[in-house]
Amino acid sequence: MSQDSRPTDDALAEDGQGRVDPAADRPEPEVVDSFQGSVETGADRLHRTWRALLTTGFFGGLEIGLGILAYLAVLHGTGDHLLAGLAFGIGFVALYLAHSELFTEGFLLPIMALFAGRGTAPQLLRLWGVTLLTNLAGWLVVLAFPEFTEVLTETARHFVDAPLDLRAVALSLLGGFVITVLTRMQQGTDSDGVKVVAAFSAGFLLAGLSLFHSVLDSILIFGAIHAGPR
């Protein structure tokens, strides 16, 4: 088949005689660069050593714990969930600048690397399992301020007492969507300033609207359990 008669799904790429622009099937450079960068980042994470994975997971839990600490401090002082959600973004900024590992942050990247042939399923399961367990160290941070125990317990109960219904499913899906959008935004720009803004925006939506997030919820619940009844 000649180049001028190639089929295309984009009618706008054809002229009046049905000829196709030679560049019509060429992907945009920005899309290619973003995909390749995402695969490279995901592959690096899949191939981390055990020591690197344990370290980045542990500190990732502590850093997101700082975001939770900021959230509790603002909520304790103001009672405003939206303002507290904005403060929670500090945790995402810390994760980005320190290059630590959060179970859900950047969740899409290792999957992209796997489908691109840059890793294996056991490596993906190792990354997820180790990161989730080490992230739970973040509850240590929230115990440093006993005056936040009441608001911590109240916040944890929001997740523990939530019924398993369609609303809970929707909140979980929205929480995952926020994290995925955060990843795509940060992979789509080289500006550190824009990435920081994206981190605060995601934190505002996730914590300010009390969306369901496995690590955030678990740290709050573990912190409330170890803080004891009030």
XYZ file of N, CA, C and O in Angstrom, residues 20-198:
716
model
N -3.161 11.468 2.628
C -2.870 11.615 4.053
C -1.584 12.398 4.253
O -0.589 12.175 3.547
N -1.619 13.306 5.194
C -0.405 14.038 5.567
C 0.616 13.040 6.105
O 0.307 12.262 7.016
N 1.836 12.989 5.608
C 2.837 12.018 6.097
C 3.102 12.111 7.590
O 3.535 11.144 8.200
N 2.818 13.274 8.190
C 3.071 13.427 9.628
C 1.861 13.059 10.469
O 1.918 13.128 11.689
N 0.759 12.642 9.805
C -0.484 12.419 10.555
C -0.382 11.266 11.531
O -1.027 11.272 12.574
N 0.423 10.226 11.192
C 0.526 9.067 12.080
C 1.754 9.146 12.968
O 2.145 8.164 13.588
N 2.361 10.321 13.030
C 3.554 10.494 13.840
C 3.147 11.036 15.211
O 2.507 12.078 15.301
N 3.456 10.331 16.321
C 3.061 10.797 17.652
C 3.751 12.105 18.006
O 4.869 12.374 17.563
N 3.053 12.913 18.808
C 3.620 14.181 19.232
C 4.844 13.933 20.104
O 4.833 13.045 20.966
N 5.915 14.719 19.922
C 7.136 14.518 20.725
C 6.883 14.608 22.219
O 7.498 13.873 23.000
N 5.968 15.504 22.643
C 5.696 15.651 24.073
C 5.102 14.374 24.650
O 5.413 13.980 25.779
N 4.219 13.732 23.859
C 3.596 12.492 24.325
C 4.640 11.380 24.439
O 4.668 10.631 25.421
N 5.505 11.287 23.438
C 6.552 10.259 23.452
C 7.501 10.476 24.627
O 7.843 9.527 25.352
N 7.934 11.718 24.823
C 8.862 12.021 25.918
C 8.234 11.710 27.269
O 8.893 11.168 28.168
N 6.956 12.071 27.435
C 6.274 11.811 28.705
C 6.163 10.311 28.959
O 6.409 9.841 30.080
N 5.820 9.547 27.917
C 5.696 8.094 28.080
C 7.041 7.462 28.408
O 7.155 6.640 29.328
N 8.074 7.847 27.662
C 9.399 7.274 27.900
C 9.916 7.635 29.293
O 10.515 6.801 29.979
N 9.671 8.874 29.709
C 10.093 9.275 31.052
C 9.363 8.497 32.132
O 9.959 8.105 33.141
N 8.070 8.251 31.928
C 7.285 7.485 32.894
C 7.785 6.050 32.990
O 7.911 5.485 34.086
N 8.088 5.441 31.836
C 8.591 4.066 31.823
C 9.945 3.982 32.514
O 10.205 3.051 33.297
N 10.817 4.949 32.247
C 12.145 4.947 32.878
C 12.025 5.062 34.392
O 12.697 4.334 35.142
N 11.174 5.975 34.854
C 10.989 6.144 36.300
C 10.417 4.884 36.922
O 10.857 4.435 37.991
N 9.420 4.295 36.267
C 8.822 3.068 36.780
C 9.810 1.919 36.823
O 9.834 1.135 37.778
N 10.654 1.817 35.791
C 11.653 0.748 35.753
C 12.676 0.908 36.871
O 13.094 -0.069 37.505
N 13.089 2.148 37.124
C 14.030 2.404 38.222
C 13.448 1.945 39.553
O 14.156 1.369 40.395
N 12.161 2.184 39.742
C 11.525 1.789 40.997
C 11.403 0.272 41.116
O 11.575 -0.298 42.197
N 11.106 -0.381 40.004
C 10.984 -1.838 40.023
C 12.317 -2.521 40.326
O 12.350 -3.591 40.937
N 13.412 -1.911 39.919
C 14.724 -2.536 40.058
C 15.508 -2.036 41.273
O 16.708 -2.298 41.370
N 14.855 -1.350 42.190
C 15.530 -0.921 43.411
C 15.967 -2.130 44.233
O 15.277 -3.159 44.273
N 17.091 -1.979 44.909
C 17.556 -3.058 45.785
C 16.651 -3.135 47.009
O 15.873 -2.212 47.294
N 16.760 -4.249 47.739
C 15.955 -4.390 48.957
C 16.253 -3.264 49.941
O 15.336 -2.711 50.558
N 17.519 -2.926 50.109
C 17.884 -1.865 51.054
C 17.292 -0.533 50.627
O 16.726 0.203 51.458
N 17.379 -0.215 49.329
C 16.820 1.045 48.831
C 15.307 1.061 48.977
O 14.714 2.090 49.348
N 14.670 -0.071 48.716
C 13.220 -0.142 48.800
C 12.733 0.014 50.238
O 11.755 0.745 50.502
N 13.411 -0.645 51.175
C 13.040 -0.509 52.589
C 13.247 0.921 53.079
O 12.415 1.471 53.810
N 14.351 1.523 52.659
C 14.661 2.888 53.111
C 13.679 3.902 52.548
O 13.130 4.734 53.279
N 13.458 3.841 51.231
C 12.559 4.820 50.614
C 11.121 4.628 51.080
O 10.370 5.599 51.213
N 10.711 3.373 51.337
C 9.367 3.122 51.841
C 9.181 3.645 53.249
O 8.154 4.253 53.582
N 10.194 3.419 54.101
C 10.116 3.879 55.488
C 10.047 5.404 55.551
O 9.184 5.980 56.231
N 10.939 6.054 54.829
C 10.930 7.514 54.852
C 9.716 8.083 54.127
O 9.245 9.174 54.477
N 9.211 7.357 53.136
C 7.984 7.794 52.488
C 6.826 7.842 53.470
O 6.017 8.773 53.457
N 6.760 6.836 54.358
C 5.727 6.835 55.386
C 5.884 7.989 56.357
O 4.901 8.638 56.746
N 7.121 8.272 56.744
C 7.363 9.391 57.667
C 7.030 10.729 57.008
O 6.477 11.631 57.648
N 7.362 10.849 55.724
C 7.123 12.124 55.034
C 5.635 12.374 54.806
O 5.165 13.503 54.983
N 4.890 11.343 54.439
C 3.451 11.540 54.317
C 2.848 11.744 55.706
O 1.824 12.418 55.868
N 3.527 11.185 56.727
C 3.105 11.422 58.111
C 3.235 12.890 58.489
O 2.429 13.421 59.261
N 4.236 13.584 57.941
C 4.371 15.021 58.183
C 3.188 15.781 57.590
O 2.707 16.755 58.161
N 2.738 15.320 56.419
C 1.554 15.924 55.824
C 0.329 15.705 56.697
O -0.495 16.614 56.882
N 0.209 14.499 57.250
C -0.916 14.211 58.153
C -0.814 15.053 59.413
O -1.824 15.549 59.938
N 0.412 15.240 59.911
C 0.621 16.070 61.092
C 0.172 17.508 60.827
O -0.492 18.131 61.666
N 0.528 18.028 59.650
C 0.097 19.379 59.280
C -1.421 19.443 59.161
O -2.055 20.421 59.592
N -1.998 18.397 58.591
C -3.456 18.320 58.453
C -4.131 18.376 59.826
O -5.071 19.145 60.046
N -3.648 17.558 60.768
C -4.241 17.508 62.107
C -4.050 18.828 62.852
O -4.945 19.277 63.575
N -2.881 19.451 62.680
C -2.608 20.716 63.372
C -3.575 21.806 62.914
O -4.136 22.548 63.730
N -3.772 21.898 61.599
C -4.679 22.923 61.074
C -6.132 22.607 61.434
O -6.900 23.503 61.805
N -6.498 21.321 61.346
C -7.863 20.931 61.689
C -8.132 21.168 63.171
O -9.222 21.634 63.549
N -7.135 20.875 64.013
C -7.266 21.111 65.457
C -7.408 22.600 65.761
O -8.186 22.996 66.636
N -6.661 23.429 65.042
C -6.677 24.865 65.328
C -7.829 25.619 64.704
O -8.262 26.640 65.248
N -8.328 25.139 63.559
C -9.354 25.889 62.831
C -10.670 25.145 62.662
O -11.711 25.780 62.462
N -10.637 23.821 62.672
C -11.835 23.044 62.412
C -12.247 23.044 60.949
O -13.321 22.552 60.601
N -11.383 23.558 60.071
C -11.689 23.685 58.643
C -11.020 22.545 57.875
O -9.795 22.515 57.741
N -11.811 21.617 57.349
C -11.260 20.462 56.639
C -10.577 20.867 55.338
O -9.553 20.279 54.968
N -11.123 21.850 54.633
C -10.525 22.256 53.365
C -9.157 22.903 53.578
O -8.205 22.628 52.838
N -9.059 23.755 54.589
C -7.777 24.380 54.902
C -6.775 23.331 55.373
O -5.584 23.376 55.015
N -7.239 22.373 56.159
C -6.367 21.286 56.619
C -5.902 20.439 55.437
O -4.758 19.987 55.396
N -6.784 20.227 54.452
C -6.410 19.468 53.266
C -5.309 20.153 52.486
O -4.413 19.492 51.944
N -5.352 21.478 52.426
C -4.292 22.213 51.744
C -2.963 22.017 52.468
O -1.919 21.835 51.833
N -2.993 22.021 53.794
C -1.771 21.808 54.575
C -1.213 20.402 54.372
O 0.010 20.193 54.403
N -2.094 19.439 54.129
C -1.656 18.064 53.915
C -0.722 17.947 52.712
O 0.120 17.037 52.648
N -0.846 18.863 51.758
C 0.008 18.840 50.581
C 1.486 18.877 50.900
O 2.329 18.489 50.070
N 1.842 19.333 52.111
C 3.246 19.332 52.548
C 3.836 17.926 52.441
O 4.998 17.744 52.073
N 3.034 16.922 52.745
C 3.514 15.545 52.678
C 3.873 15.136 51.266
O 4.901 14.494 51.032
N 3.045 15.508 50.286
C 3.335 15.172 48.889
C 4.564 15.926 48.382
O 5.338 15.395 47.587
N 4.719 17.171 48.830
C 5.907 17.935 48.439
C 7.164 17.263 48.988
O 8.175 17.129 48.284
N 7.106 16.817 50.244
C 8.254 16.138 50.845
C 8.585 14.857 50.090
O 9.756 14.546 49.844
N 7.569 14.108 49.707
C 7.789 12.876 48.943
C 8.474 13.168 47.619
O 9.408 12.463 47.223
N 8.009 14.205 46.936
C 8.586 14.536 45.632
C 10.039 14.982 45.755
O 10.909 14.508 45.008
N 10.319 15.877 46.697
C 11.672 16.419 46.817
C 12.665 15.391 47.348
O 13.849 15.429 47.009
N 12.192 14.468 48.189
C 13.087 13.470 48.790
C 13.177 12.190 47.968
O 13.978 11.305 48.291
N 12.346 12.067 46.925
C 12.344 10.877 46.058
C 12.102 9.597 46.862
O 12.736 8.569 46.631
N 11.192 9.690 47.814
C 10.846 8.518 48.612
C 9.724 7.741 47.928
O 9.248 8.113 46.859
N 9.298 6.660 48.564
C 8.329 5.748 47.951
C 7.056 5.714 48.768
O 7.084 5.461 49.972
N 5.936 6.009 48.123
C 4.623 5.864 48.740
C 3.854 4.816 47.957
O 3.929 4.769 46.724
N 3.106 3.989 48.666
C 2.427 2.854 48.032
C 1.560 3.298 46.854
O 1.551 2.665 45.802
N 0.833 4.393 47.009
C -0.089 4.815 45.957
C 0.464 5.939 45.086
O 0.017 6.117 43.950
N 1.408 6.708 45.563
C 1.939 7.826 44.785
C 2.756 7.281 43.611
O 3.641 6.458 43.787
N 2.441 7.729 42.403
C 3.140 7.192 41.238
C 2.766 5.751 40.949
O 3.544 5.004 40.351
N 1.567 5.334 41.364
C 1.127 3.947 41.232
C 1.176 3.475 39.780
O 1.450 2.305 39.502
N 0.913 4.394 38.845
C 0.830 4.033 37.438
C 2.190 3.714 36.814
O 2.283 2.901 35.894
N 3.258 4.341 37.329
C 4.556 4.262 36.662
C 5.143 2.852 36.596
O 5.584 2.424 35.526
N 5.210 2.099 37.702
C 5.756 0.738 37.582
C 4.896 -0.172 36.715
O 5.414 -1.106 36.089
N 3.589 0.086 36.643
C 2.725 -0.707 35.772
C 3.073 -0.438 34.311
O 3.131 -1.358 33.487
N 3.316 0.835 33.988
C 3.718 1.184 32.624
C 5.040 0.508 32.265
O 5.207 0.006 31.152
N 5.979 0.492 33.223
C 7.269 -0.162 32.978
C 7.089 -1.662 32.763
O 7.752 -2.270 31.914
N 6.176 -2.258 33.519
C 5.906 -3.688 33.378
C 5.372 -3.998 31.982
O 5.846 -4.931 31.317
N 4.403 -3.218 31.518
C 3.813 -3.470 30.200
C 4.776 -3.111 29.076
O 4.610 -3.602 27.943
N 5.771 -2.272 29.367
C 6.778 -1.940 28.362
C 7.919 -2.951 28.338
O 8.879 -2.792 27.592
N 7.816 -3.987 29.173
C 8.835 -5.027 29.203
C 10.072 -4.671 29.998
O 11.119 -5.293 29.833
N 9.957 -3.673 30.897
C 11.107 -3.226 31.680
C 11.097 -3.777 33.099
O 11.870 -3.324 33.937
N 10.245 -4.727 33.383
C 10.184 -5.324 34.710
C 9.306 -6.555 34.686
O 8.751 -6.926 33.643
N 9.171 -7.212 35.843
C 8.384 -8.436 35.939
C 7.298 -8.286 37.003
O 7.363 -7.396 37.863
N 6.311 -9.168 36.941
C 5.222 -9.140 37.914
C 5.729 -9.346 39.346
O 5.279 -8.650 40.265
N 6.663 -10.295 39.608
C 7.186 -10.425 40.975
C 7.858 -9.148 41.484
O 7.750 -8.820 42.666
N 8.547 -8.432 40.602
C 9.161 -7.168 41.016
C 8.095 -6.149 41.390
O 8.258 -5.389 42.344
N 6.991 -6.129 40.651
C 5.900 -5.211 40.947
C 5.270 -5.546 42.295
O 5.005 -4.652 43.114
N 5.026 -6.838 42.557
C 4.440 -7.258 43.829
C 5.389 -6.963 44.993
O 4.950 -6.584 46.081
N 6.695 -7.133 44.776
C 7.683 -6.813 45.812
C 7.642 -5.321 46.131
O 7.642 -4.924 47.307
N 7.588 -4.483 45.083
C 7.528 -3.032 45.280
C 6.298 -2.640 46.076
O 6.387 -1.894 47.056
N 5.145 -3.146 45.684
C 3.907 -2.797 46.372
C 3.884 -3.308 47.809
O 3.522 -2.570 48.735
N 4.256 -4.578 48.014
C 4.170 -5.162 49.343
C 5.100 -4.498 50.341
O 4.680 -4.107 51.443
N 6.366 -4.342 49.980
C 7.343 -3.740 50.888
C 6.997 -2.281 51.164
O 7.067 -1.811 52.312
N 6.593 -1.566 50.127
C 6.276 -0.146 50.303
C 5.081 0.040 51.214
O 5.092 0.914 52.105
N 4.039 -0.743 51.028
C 2.850 -0.608 51.867
C 3.187 -0.850 53.333
O 2.761 -0.094 54.216
N 3.946 -1.896 53.615
C 4.282 -2.217 55.002
C 5.163 -1.144 55.632
O 4.938 -0.727 56.778
N 6.172 -0.677 54.907
C 7.087 0.312 55.481
C 6.432 1.687 55.586
O 6.783 2.470 56.470
N 5.474 1.990 54.719
C 4.775 3.277 54.799
C 4.020 3.444 56.110
O 3.799 4.572 56.580
N 3.620 2.332 56.709
C 2.824 2.410 57.938
C 3.615 2.986 59.107
O 3.040 3.301 60.149
N 4.941 3.149 58.938
C 5.740 3.785 59.978
C 5.314 5.236 60.204
O 5.671 5.852 61.216
N 4.545 5.776 59.276
C 4.109 7.164 59.403
C 3.264 7.433 60.633
O 3.174 8.584 61.080
N 2.649 6.390 61.214
C 1.824 6.633 62.394
C 2.651 7.099 63.583
O 2.117 7.713 64.525
N 3.975 6.841 63.550
C 4.839 7.310 64.636
C 4.831 8.836 64.733
O 4.919 9.412 65.822
N 4.711 9.491 63.579
C 4.752 10.952 63.547
C 3.546 11.544 64.264
O 3.668 12.512 65.020
N 2.368 10.962 64.046
C 1.160 11.571 64.590
C 1.049 11.391 66.099
O 0.219 12.044 66.743
N 1.873 10.528 66.690
C 1.825 10.326 68.136
C 2.655 11.358 68.901
O 2.633 11.389 70.125
N 3.386 12.194 68.188
C 4.256 13.168 68.845
C 3.476 14.292 69.522
O 4.018 14.989 70.384
N 2.208 14.466 69.147
C 1.408 15.559 69.698
C 0.112 14.992 70.284
O -0.891 14.872 69.587
N 0.129 14.649 71.562
C -1.076 14.061 72.172
C -2.280 14.992 72.153
O -3.420 14.522 72.253
N -2.059 16.298 72.022
C -3.197 17.221 71.982
C -4.033 17.047 70.721
O -5.159 17.556 70.633
N -3.491 16.330 69.734
C -4.239 16.086 68.501
C -5.005 14.771 68.548
O -5.633 14.388 67.564
N -4.957 14.078 69.683
C -5.547 12.740 69.763
C -7.038 12.751 69.455
O -7.542 11.881 68.737
N -7.742 13.739 69.973
C -9.190 13.782 69.762
C -9.540 13.936 68.284
O -10.368 13.200 67.747
N -8.896 14.881 67.632
C -9.186 15.102 66.218
C -8.653 13.944 65.371
O -9.242 13.585 64.341
N -7.558 13.326 65.812
C -7.026 12.152 65.118
C -8.025 11.012 65.175
O -8.307 10.356 64.161
N -8.559 10.746 66.349
C -9.526 9.662 66.515
C -10.788 9.924 65.706
O -11.331 9.020 65.054
N -11.261 11.164 65.743
C -12.466 11.522 64.991
C -12.252 11.331 63.487
O -13.137 10.824 62.783
N -11.078 11.722 63.014
C -10.776 11.572 61.588
C -10.670 10.103 61.210
O -11.158 9.672 60.154
N -10.008 9.298 62.071
C -9.864 7.871 61.789
C -11.220 7.174 61.756
O -11.447 6.277 60.933
N -12.125 7.590 62.632
C -13.443 6.961 62.673
C -14.233 7.203 61.384
O -15.098 6.397 61.012
N -13.944 8.302 60.716
C -14.619 8.575 59.443
C -14.373 7.436 58.449
O -15.274 7.069 57.691
N -13.163 6.877 58.484
C -12.823 5.797 57.558
C -13.238 4.437 58.102
O -13.718 3.579 57.354
N -13.051 4.230 59.401
C -13.379 2.935 60.002
C -14.882 2.667 59.966
O -15.328 1.538 59.693
N -15.674 3.692 60.260
C -17.124 3.518 60.357
C -17.847 3.661 59.025
O -19.070 3.509 58.967
N -17.124 3.963 57.968
C -17.770 4.139 56.662
C -18.322 2.808 56.172
O -17.605 1.803 56.146
N -19.591 2.756 55.799
C -20.160 1.502 55.286
C -19.594 1.156 53.921
O -19.187 2.038 53.159
N -19.558 -0.117 53.614
C -19.067 -0.574 52.320
C -20.219 -0.502 51.322
O -20.927 -1.468 51.075
N -20.406 0.688 50.766
C -21.487 0.908 49.814
C -20.953 1.601 48.566
O -19.733 1.760 48.400
N -21.846 2.026 47.699
C -21.425 2.661 46.455
C -20.685 3.975 46.710
O -19.773 4.335 45.957
N -21.059 4.676 47.769
C -20.369 5.926 48.081
C -18.917 5.652 48.455
O -18.010 6.379 48.021
N -18.679 4.606 49.232
C -17.316 4.249 49.609
C -16.500 3.864 48.374
O -15.326 4.231 48.253
N -17.120 3.131 47.460
C -16.433 2.759 46.221
C -16.084 4.003 45.410
O -14.976 4.141 44.888
N -17.032 4.936 45.340
C -16.796 6.170 44.586
C -15.680 6.994 45.215
O -14.819 7.540 44.503
N -15.663 7.092 46.536
C -14.607 7.842 47.224
C -13.239 7.192 46.998
O -12.231 7.891 46.867
N -13.213 5.866 46.964
C -11.954 5.153 46.711
C -11.461 5.392 45.286
O -10.271 5.643 45.056
N -12.382 5.308 44.330
C -12.008 5.537 42.934
C -11.533 6.967 42.715
O -10.560 7.212 41.989
N -12.205 7.923 43.344
C -11.789 9.321 43.219
C -10.420 9.545 43.854
O -9.600 10.297 43.326
N -10.167 8.875 44.989
C -8.857 8.980 45.625
C -7.761 8.464 44.714
O -6.709 9.089 44.556
N -8.006 7.310 44.074
C -7.032 6.775 43.135
C -6.863 7.663 41.924
O -5.744 7.827 41.404
N -7.953 8.267 41.471
C -7.889 9.152 40.307
C -7.054 10.391 40.609
O -6.262 10.843 39.765
N -7.205 10.943 41.815
C -6.426 12.120 42.209
C -4.923 11.800 42.182
O -4.110 12.580 41.672
N -4.555 10.635 42.710
C -3.145 10.249 42.729
C -2.623 10.038 41.307
O -1.496 10.431 40.969
N -3.440 9.417 40.454
C -3.022 9.196 39.073
C -2.829 10.517 38.334
O -1.853 10.697 37.588
N -3.744 11.448 38.546
C -3.618 12.763 37.911
C -2.373 13.484 38.427
O -1.653 14.141 37.651
N -2.101 13.365 39.725
C -0.894 13.973 40.291
C 0.349 13.428 39.594
O 1.258 14.187 39.222
N 0.401 12.113 39.412
C 1.539 11.491 38.732
C 1.686 12.017 37.311
O 2.781 12.371 36.871
N 0.575 12.072 36.582
C 0.622 12.513 35.195
C 1.033 13.989 35.097
O 1.779 14.374 34.190
N 0.568 14.802 36.021
C 0.944 16.220 36.006
C 2.427 16.383 36.281
O 3.112 17.185 35.629
N 2.937 15.647 37.260
C 4.347 15.793 37.602
C 5.258 15.205 36.535
O 6.383 15.669 36.362
N 4.779 14.194 35.817
C 5.568 13.636 34.722
C 5.490 14.505 33.470
O 6.334 14.400 32.586
N 4.481 15.361 33.411
C 4.277 16.162 32.216
C 4.983 17.497 32.207
O 4.838 18.265 31.260
N 5.738 17.809 33.259
C 6.446 19.087 33.318
C 7.816 18.904 33.948
O 8.019 17.994 34.756
N 8.739 19.782 33.576
C 10.073 19.773 34.174
C 10.218 20.869 35.223
O 11.287 21.024 35.814
N 9.160 21.622 35.458
C 9.208 22.734 36.406
C 8.943 22.239 37.824
O 7.876 21.685 38.113
N 9.916 22.440 38.712
C 9.719 22.044 40.108
C 8.586 22.827 40.747
O 7.836 22.294 41.575
N 8.457 24.096 40.371
C 7.387 24.915 40.932
C 6.016 24.377 40.586
O 5.115 24.316 41.442
N 5.841 23.977 39.329
C 4.556 23.418 38.896
C 4.286 22.098 39.623
O 3.151 21.812 40.022
N 5.310 21.294 39.828
C 5.145 20.019 40.520
C 4.734 20.230 41.981
O 3.937 19.463 42.525
N 5.263 21.268 42.597
C 4.884 21.581 43.977
C 3.419 22.020 44.031
O 2.667 21.614 44.928
N 3.009 22.853 43.080
C 1.607 23.278 43.012
C 0.699 22.070 42.818
O -0.362 21.961 43.450
N 1.107 21.141 41.945
C 0.324 19.923 41.724
C 0.201 19.105 43.006
O -0.858 18.542 43.300
